[in-house]
Amino acid sequence: MVSASDTLFGIELEDKQGEDTKEELKRLDLNKELKKKLLKFCRLKYGEIWEDPIHGHRVGVLDATKLDDVNKILRNAKTKLIINDPPYNVVVGNKNTENLFKINLEKYLDFSRKWVENAISIMDKDSHLYIWLGSDYKDNFEPLPDFMVMMREFNEVKPRNFITLRNQRGYGTQKNWMWVRQELLYYVKGNPKFYVNAEYTDIPKILRGYYKVVNGKLTENLERGKSKYIRAGNVWVDIQQVFYRMEENVPGCYAQKPLKAIKRIILSATQEKDLVVDFFAHSGTSLIAGEILKRKIYTFDIDPVYAEITIRRLENFRKTGKTGWQWGNPFPEIVTSNHFYQPRFSALDLCKY
């Protein structure tokens, strides 16, 4: 029974009586013991690729810095769009982990050069490259400005825009502005088509003004516009940050990107049946967006657990129509409690998985 319901950006958020709404699966990159135990439920090992028998998507356990790995999943294909969300080299949630790590800047830039070079090698002659990145104000805003300077080494791609996604929650102190931004770098190769209709938000235009005479008639901006809705521009304020009460939430994945943001990028750069590539699958958002929008997705992650979550998220979406697990568990084989886990099924039952 629903006891309360809220709405954020058109998203229904429900609290249910008697139901524990805490995430059953906590942040996986903080719990090495649990992650090791989840490996037995992962269908892929390093170097292996899962192929979707329905729409031809591919999910692999591969290394973004190794060209042979990238070519293994692409198989000579070229893509019109790459959306990459690499580790930011910023300590996330005050924790330095193997998935969300902070290393020496030069090592991080060396890591970045390798995967950027590999990404460019599979881009079509006219194509788009989007890169999510962060900055650490406690460490001279690394690595964002350093990464942007590094990108000048690659003459094949040119910067097109610098987008900011505004979070609804952030971090800060009483002595500083709240940090609520995520940065998205946009580069292009050649002269790709941009489908501008994707830029329109769900926010209606409400301000009238900027009067101008057109064909002898005095008009205002709402009359002259191509849509009754405002355009997103390069500061996105209309997208809800993912949190545990949203259906698309994937418990265990700390740095999840909003599905709406990924869909906006895909719609702006591709058409149905086009290929989209993501080198850092993590929670599988690119795959779900591609499935919804009828694009083919090739994605991979160096971590088998996140590759498995990505596959399961697609399977769960096809079975239930839900884009995530909200506060549920992507691994129903186990029940978690703090730093311990308990099998939900018997050993005989586990043989079915």
Tab-separated table of C-alpha atoms in Angstrom:
chain	number	residue	atom	x	y	z
A	1	MET	CA	0.000	0.000	0.000
A	2	VAL	CA	1.337	3.387	-0.969
A	3	SER	CA	1.500	5.776	1.948
A	4	ALA	CA	3.215	8.696	0.268
A	5	SER	CA	4.195	9.772	-3.204
A	6	ASP	CA	6.467	12.526	-4.424
A	7	THR	CA	7.432	13.704	-7.861
A	8	LEU	CA	10.821	14.949	-9.023
A	9	PHE	CA	11.145	16.086	-12.653
A	10	GLY	CA	8.095	13.973	-13.501
A	11	ILE	CA	9.495	10.869	-11.782
A	12	GLU	CA	7.171	9.139	-9.344
A	13	LEU	CA	8.854	8.333	-6.041
A	14	GLU	CA	6.939	6.063	-3.704
A	15	ASP	CA	7.352	5.018	-0.096
A	16	LYS	CA	5.620	1.761	0.701
A	17	GLN	CA	4.339	0.871	4.143
A	18	GLY	CA	6.281	-1.863	5.852
A	19	GLU	CA	8.970	-2.027	3.169
A	20	ASP	CA	12.648	-1.505	3.909
A	21	THR	CA	13.838	1.093	1.425
A	22	LYS	CA	17.527	0.853	2.286
A	23	GLU	CA	19.743	-0.446	-0.500
A	24	GLU	CA	20.347	-4.130	0.115
A	25	LEU	CA	23.597	-4.077	-1.871
A	26	LYS	CA	25.979	-1.380	-0.670
A	27	ARG	CA	28.736	0.346	-2.628
A	28	LEU	CA	30.695	-2.555	-4.124
A	29	ASP	CA	34.018	-0.806	-4.610
A	30	LEU	CA	34.262	-0.457	-0.815
A	31	ASN	CA	33.662	-4.140	-0.086
A	32	LYS	CA	36.361	-6.342	-1.611
A	33	GLU	CA	35.200	-9.415	0.308
A	34	LEU	CA	31.696	-9.193	-1.107
A	35	LYS	CA	32.953	-8.458	-4.620
A	36	LYS	CA	35.132	-11.561	-4.576
A	37	LYS	CA	32.131	-13.661	-3.598
A	38	LEU	CA	30.073	-12.121	-6.391
A	39	LEU	CA	32.616	-13.283	-8.973
A	40	LYS	CA	31.175	-16.812	-8.857
A	41	PHE	CA	27.939	-15.405	-10.281
A	42	CYS	CA	29.644	-13.573	-13.175
A	43	ARG	CA	29.308	-15.297	-16.534
A	44	LEU	CA	32.318	-13.499	-18.070
A	45	LYS	CA	36.022	-13.552	-17.319
A	46	TYR	CA	38.681	-11.194	-18.635
A	47	GLY	CA	38.827	-11.324	-22.427
A	48	GLU	CA	35.327	-12.756	-22.853
A	49	ILE	CA	32.363	-11.101	-24.588
A	50	TRP	CA	28.631	-11.702	-24.189
A	51	GLU	CA	26.509	-11.234	-27.316
A	52	ASP	CA	22.850	-10.360	-27.054
A	53	PRO	CA	20.874	-12.816	-29.205
A	54	ILE	CA	17.969	-10.396	-29.633
A	55	HIS	CA	19.397	-7.025	-30.692
A	56	GLY	CA	23.087	-7.752	-31.103
A	57	HIS	CA	24.414	-5.752	-28.154
A	58	ARG	CA	27.813	-6.808	-26.826
A	59	VAL	CA	29.162	-6.684	-23.271
A	60	GLY	CA	32.745	-7.607	-22.471
A	61	VAL	CA	35.299	-7.804	-19.694
A	62	LEU	CA	38.064	-5.877	-21.402
A	63	ASP	CA	40.731	-3.246	-20.790
A	64	ALA	CA	40.060	0.188	-22.330
A	65	THR	CA	43.795	0.883	-22.546
A	66	LYS	CA	44.507	-2.155	-24.741
A	67	LEU	CA	43.772	-1.714	-28.445
A	68	ASP	CA	43.526	-5.472	-28.992
A	69	ASP	CA	40.720	-5.614	-26.428
A	70	VAL	CA	38.856	-2.740	-28.069
A	71	ASN	CA	39.205	-4.317	-31.511
A	72	LYS	CA	38.057	-7.645	-30.111
A	73	ILE	CA	34.601	-6.288	-29.316
A	74	LEU	CA	34.355	-3.914	-32.315
A	75	ARG	CA	35.505	-6.451	-34.945
A	76	ASN	CA	36.412	-3.772	-37.498
A	77	ALA	CA	33.191	-1.823	-36.896
A	78	LYS	CA	33.236	1.969	-36.601
A	79	THR	CA	30.990	4.022	-34.362
A	80	LYS	CA	29.308	7.407	-34.713
A	81	LEU	CA	29.192	7.924	-30.945
A	82	ILE	CA	31.328	7.073	-27.931
A	83	ILE	CA	30.139	7.935	-24.411
A	84	ASN	CA	32.864	7.288	-21.846
A	85	ASP	CA	32.652	7.734	-18.092
A	86	PRO	CA	36.175	6.855	-16.911
A	87	PRO	CA	37.428	6.988	-13.317
A	88	TYR	CA	37.868	10.677	-12.474
A	89	ASN	CA	41.057	10.345	-10.408
A	90	VAL	CA	39.041	11.964	-7.630
A	91	VAL	CA	38.338	10.327	-4.281
A	92	VAL	CA	34.575	9.695	-4.333
A	93	GLY	CA	32.686	9.733	-1.062
A	94	ASN	CA	35.970	10.212	0.823
A	95	LYS	CA	37.046	6.722	-0.253
A	96	ASN	CA	39.971	5.766	-2.503
A	97	THR	CA	39.175	2.411	-4.137
A	98	GLU	CA	40.420	0.315	-7.048
A	99	ASN	CA	37.396	1.302	-9.144
A	100	LEU	CA	37.160	4.966	-8.123
A	101	PHE	CA	40.803	5.615	-7.518
A	102	LYS	CA	43.172	8.541	-7.138
A	103	ILE	CA	46.697	8.032	-8.458
A	104	ASN	CA	49.641	10.161	-9.500
A	105	LEU	CA	48.519	12.686	-12.129
A	106	GLU	CA	51.072	11.564	-14.716
A	107	LYS	CA	49.957	7.959	-14.343
A	108	TYR	CA	46.350	9.028	-14.724
A	109	LEU	CA	47.111	11.010	-17.877
A	110	ASP	CA	49.037	8.047	-19.286
A	111	PHE	CA	45.986	5.867	-18.606
A	112	SER	CA	43.785	8.491	-20.275
A	113	ARG	CA	45.989	8.859	-23.365
A	114	LYS	CA	45.792	5.147	-24.020
A	115	TRP	CA	42.028	4.844	-23.898
A	116	VAL	CA	41.469	8.115	-25.793
A	117	GLU	CA	43.786	6.928	-28.570
A	118	ASN	CA	41.897	3.636	-28.723
A	119	ALA	CA	38.568	5.456	-28.808
A	120	ILE	CA	39.631	7.656	-31.711
A	121	SER	CA	40.789	4.589	-33.646
A	122	ILE	CA	37.238	3.189	-33.793
A	123	MET	CA	35.412	6.458	-34.514
A	124	ASP	CA	33.731	6.938	-37.880
A	125	LYS	CA	35.004	9.768	-40.089
A	126	ASP	CA	32.131	11.930	-38.807
A	127	SER	CA	31.464	11.061	-35.179
A	128	HIS	CA	30.968	12.274	-31.606
A	129	LEU	CA	32.971	11.679	-28.414
A	130	TYR	CA	31.539	12.505	-24.976
A	131	ILE	CA	33.670	12.220	-21.847
A	132	TRP	CA	32.387	12.593	-18.289
A	133	LEU	CA	35.059	13.977	-15.993
A	134	GLY	CA	35.496	15.560	-12.575
A	135	SER	CA	37.839	17.866	-10.723
A	136	ASP	CA	39.237	17.978	-7.215
A	137	TYR	CA	39.352	21.521	-5.836
A	138	LYS	CA	41.499	20.221	-2.982
A	139	ASP	CA	44.166	19.284	-5.517
A	140	ASN	CA	44.307	22.205	-7.981
A	141	PHE	CA	41.160	21.021	-9.779
A	142	GLU	CA	42.888	17.888	-11.062
A	143	PRO	CA	42.394	16.175	-13.425
A	144	LEU	CA	39.918	18.218	-15.494
A	145	PRO	CA	42.222	21.008	-16.790
A	146	ASP	CA	45.095	18.584	-17.264
A	147	PHE	CA	42.898	16.217	-19.261
A	148	MET	CA	41.634	19.065	-21.451
A	149	VAL	CA	45.194	20.139	-22.235
A	150	MET	CA	46.139	16.523	-22.947
A	151	MET	CA	43.322	16.287	-25.502
A	152	ARG	CA	45.119	18.895	-27.616
A	153	GLU	CA	47.589	16.153	-28.523
A	154	PHE	CA	44.907	14.433	-30.611
A	155	ASN	CA	44.447	16.398	-33.827
A	156	GLU	CA	41.787	13.996	-35.086
A	157	VAL	CA	39.182	15.393	-32.687
A	158	LYS	CA	38.161	18.954	-31.911
A	159	PRO	CA	36.346	20.353	-28.876
A	160	ARG	CA	32.691	21.198	-29.546
A	161	ASN	CA	31.271	22.017	-26.112
A	162	PHE	CA	31.739	21.911	-22.346
A	163	ILE	CA	28.562	20.739	-20.615
A	164	THR	CA	27.693	20.889	-16.919
A	165	LEU	CA	25.085	18.613	-15.360
A	166	ARG	CA	23.712	20.003	-12.107
A	167	ASN	CA	23.227	17.530	-9.267
A	168	GLN	CA	20.420	18.000	-6.759
A	169	ARG	CA	22.692	16.869	-3.940
A	170	GLY	CA	26.295	17.832	-3.404
A	171	TYR	CA	29.035	18.288	-0.889
A	172	GLY	CA	30.658	21.266	0.760
A	173	THR	CA	31.034	23.147	4.010
A	174	GLN	CA	29.650	26.276	5.596
A	175	LYS	CA	32.732	28.064	4.234
A	176	ASN	CA	32.345	27.126	0.567
A	177	TRP	CA	29.775	26.939	-2.219
A	178	MET	CA	28.028	23.586	-2.458
A	179	TRP	CA	29.659	21.394	-5.118
A	180	VAL	CA	26.801	20.163	-7.332
A	181	ARG	CA	28.278	19.872	-10.815
A	182	GLN	CA	29.321	17.071	-13.136
A	183	GLU	CA	31.363	17.942	-16.212
A	184	LEU	CA	30.846	16.526	-19.686
A	185	LEU	CA	33.369	17.222	-22.455
A	186	TYR	CA	32.117	17.032	-26.038
A	187	TYR	CA	34.487	16.455	-28.965
A	188	VAL	CA	33.869	15.679	-32.620
A	189	LYS	CA	35.746	13.999	-35.413
A	190	GLY	CA	35.026	15.387	-38.866
A	191	ASN	CA	31.640	17.044	-39.273
A	192	PRO	CA	28.988	14.813	-37.687
A	193	LYS	CA	25.296	15.625	-37.769
A	194	PHE	CA	23.739	17.062	-34.610
A	195	TYR	CA	20.022	16.317	-34.144
A	196	VAL	CA	18.932	19.494	-32.401
A	197	ASN	CA	15.480	18.232	-31.387
A	198	ALA	CA	17.193	16.162	-28.706
A	199	GLU	CA	18.233	19.362	-26.960
A	200	TYR	CA	14.720	20.443	-26.028
A	201	THR	CA	13.821	19.829	-22.400
A	202	ASP	CA	10.476	19.209	-20.700
A	203	ILE	CA	10.530	22.748	-19.275
A	204	PRO	CA	8.017	25.092	-20.978
A	205	LYS	CA	8.997	28.593	-21.997
A	206	ILE	CA	7.372	31.096	-19.652
A	207	LEU	CA	9.248	34.350	-20.180
A	208	ARG	CA	8.008	36.595	-22.945
A	209	GLY	CA	10.039	39.383	-24.409
A	210	TYR	CA	12.706	40.244	-26.971
A	211	TYR	CA	10.223	41.906	-29.315
A	212	LYS	CA	11.165	42.086	-32.981
A	213	VAL	CA	9.381	43.115	-36.167
A	214	VAL	CA	9.124	40.216	-38.619
A	215	ASN	CA	7.387	40.779	-41.976
A	216	GLY	CA	5.811	43.953	-40.643
A	217	LYS	CA	4.460	42.272	-37.501
A	218	LEU	CA	5.713	42.847	-33.968
A	219	THR	CA	6.533	39.429	-32.499
A	220	GLU	CA	8.000	38.183	-29.252
A	221	ASN	CA	10.378	35.308	-28.629
A	222	LEU	CA	7.718	32.662	-27.884
A	223	GLU	CA	6.103	33.238	-31.267
A	224	ARG	CA	9.384	32.973	-33.134
A	225	GLY	CA	10.651	29.882	-31.346
A	226	LYS	CA	10.580	26.424	-32.896
A	227	SER	CA	9.307	24.810	-29.706
A	228	LYS	CA	7.246	25.733	-26.662
A	229	TYR	CA	9.980	24.164	-24.512
A	230	ILE	CA	13.373	25.608	-23.629
A	231	ARG	CA	16.609	24.116	-24.939
A	232	ALA	CA	18.991	22.460	-22.523
A	233	GLY	CA	22.026	24.436	-23.622
A	234	ASN	CA	25.294	23.395	-22.024
A	235	VAL	CA	24.064	23.649	-18.424
A	236	TRP	CA	21.633	20.812	-17.748
A	237	VAL	CA	19.358	21.552	-14.791
A	238	ASP	CA	16.391	19.375	-15.742
A	239	ILE	CA	17.880	15.942	-15.035
A	240	GLN	CA	17.402	14.198	-11.703
A	241	GLN	CA	20.532	12.835	-10.046
A	242	VAL	CA	20.184	9.079	-9.501
A	243	PHE	CA	19.457	8.006	-5.933
A	244	TYR	CA	18.008	4.968	-4.194
A	245	ARG	CA	14.313	5.860	-4.568
A	246	MET	CA	14.448	6.043	-8.353
A	247	GLU	CA	13.571	2.989	-10.412
A	248	GLU	CA	16.748	3.281	-12.503
A	249	ASN	CA	18.986	3.078	-9.445
A	250	VAL	CA	21.458	0.182	-9.483
A	251	PRO	CA	22.523	-0.674	-5.917
A	252	GLY	CA	26.252	-1.233	-5.563
A	253	CYS	CA	27.137	1.242	-8.326
A	254	TYR	CA	28.210	4.492	-6.725
A	255	ALA	CA	28.977	6.702	-9.733
A	256	GLN	CA	25.864	6.049	-11.821
A	257	LYS	CA	24.906	8.492	-14.588
A	258	PRO	CA	21.241	9.432	-15.150
A	259	LEU	CA	19.484	7.531	-17.917
A	260	LYS	CA	17.923	10.759	-19.182
A	261	ALA	CA	21.354	12.321	-19.736
A	262	ILE	CA	22.627	9.343	-21.734
A	263	LYS	CA	19.440	9.229	-23.801
A	264	ARG	CA	19.791	12.930	-24.598
A	265	ILE	CA	23.335	12.385	-25.874
A	266	ILE	CA	22.351	9.366	-27.968
A	267	LEU	CA	19.367	11.141	-29.525
A	268	SER	CA	21.503	14.152	-30.430
A	269	ALA	CA	24.172	12.121	-32.215
A	270	THR	CA	22.638	8.999	-33.730
A	271	GLN	CA	19.659	7.450	-35.450
A	272	GLU	CA	17.992	4.100	-34.890
A	273	LYS	CA	20.239	1.061	-35.474
A	274	ASP	CA	23.423	3.144	-35.222
A	275	LEU	CA	26.262	1.769	-33.101
A	276	VAL	CA	27.127	3.415	-29.772
A	277	VAL	CA	30.218	2.428	-27.769
A	278	ASP	CA	30.995	2.781	-24.051
A	279	PHE	CA	34.413	1.774	-22.662
A	280	PHE	CA	33.358	1.920	-18.984
A	281	ALA	CA	30.057	0.051	-18.574
A	282	HIS	CA	29.780	0.260	-14.754
A	283	SER	CA	26.005	0.247	-14.056
A	284	GLY	CA	24.993	-0.435	-17.669
A	285	THR	CA	23.145	2.822	-18.304
A	286	SER	CA	24.377	3.174	-21.890
A	287	LEU	CA	23.108	-0.321	-22.673
A	288	ILE	CA	19.643	0.390	-21.277
A	289	ALA	CA	19.458	3.714	-23.128
A	290	GLY	CA	20.422	2.000	-26.373
A	291	GLU	CA	17.871	-0.751	-25.869
A	292	ILE	CA	15.104	1.807	-25.303
A	293	LEU	CA	16.154	3.981	-28.254
A	294	LYS	CA	16.824	1.057	-30.641
A	295	ARG	CA	20.559	1.603	-30.955
A	296	LYS	CA	23.142	-1.167	-30.879
A	297	ILE	CA	25.478	-0.899	-27.879
A	298	TYR	CA	28.972	-2.324	-27.511
A	299	THR	CA	30.200	-1.798	-23.966
A	300	PHE	CA	32.728	-3.308	-21.614
A	301	ASP	CA	34.291	-2.985	-18.197
A	302	ILE	CA	37.535	-4.324	-16.806
A	303	ASP	CA	35.633	-5.540	-13.736
A	304	PRO	CA	33.588	-8.756	-14.270
A	305	VAL	CA	31.092	-7.754	-11.564
A	306	TYR	CA	30.074	-4.559	-13.352
A	307	ALA	CA	29.920	-6.380	-16.690
A	308	GLU	CA	27.573	-8.892	-15.062
A	309	ILE	CA	25.444	-6.105	-13.586
A	310	THR	CA	25.222	-4.553	-17.055
A	311	ILE	CA	23.949	-7.798	-18.595
A	312	ARG	CA	21.539	-8.422	-15.745
A	313	ARG	CA	20.175	-4.900	-16.006
A	314	LEU	CA	19.250	-5.531	-19.641
A	315	GLU	CA	17.705	-8.896	-18.815
A	316	ASN	CA	15.775	-7.380	-15.920
A	317	PHE	CA	14.525	-4.545	-18.147
A	318	ARG	CA	13.230	-6.982	-20.752
A	319	LYS	CA	11.569	-9.132	-18.122
A	320	THR	CA	9.995	-6.440	-15.937
A	321	GLY	CA	10.131	-3.203	-17.942
A	322	LYS	CA	12.065	-1.607	-15.084
A	323	THR	CA	15.232	0.348	-15.854
A	324	GLY	CA	16.961	-0.638	-12.605
A	325	TRP	CA	16.386	-2.228	-9.202
A	326	GLN	CA	15.620	0.880	-7.113
A	327	TRP	CA	16.768	-0.292	-3.650
A	328	GLY	CA	16.626	-3.985	-4.618
A	329	ASN	CA	19.461	-6.400	-5.318
A	330	PRO	CA	20.955	-7.116	-8.773
A	331	PHE	CA	22.219	-10.409	-7.323
A	332	PRO	CA	19.143	-12.220	-5.943
A	333	GLU	CA	21.359	-15.251	-5.271
A	334	ILE	CA	22.577	-13.548	-2.111
A	335	VAL	CA	21.224	-11.466	0.720
A	336	THR	CA	23.654	-8.881	2.023
A	337	SER	CA	23.924	-7.408	5.480
A	338	ASN	CA	26.577	-4.780	6.105
A	339	HIS	CA	29.916	-6.419	5.214
A	340	PHE	CA	28.658	-9.994	5.290
A	341	TYR	CA	26.632	-12.026	2.876
A	342	GLN	CA	24.305	-14.957	3.218
A	343	PRO	CA	23.228	-17.269	0.377
A	344	ARG	CA	19.537	-16.942	-0.369
A	345	PHE	CA	19.377	-20.331	-2.082
A	346	SER	CA	20.878	-23.724	-1.385
A	347	ALA	CA	23.980	-24.942	-3.183
A	348	LEU	CA	21.715	-27.032	-5.419
A	349	ASP	CA	19.671	-23.973	-6.362
A	350	LEU	CA	22.820	-22.017	-7.204
A	351	CYS	CA	23.684	-24.590	-9.865
A	352	LYS	CA	20.791	-23.181	-11.896
A	353	TYR	CA	22.572	-19.833	-12.350
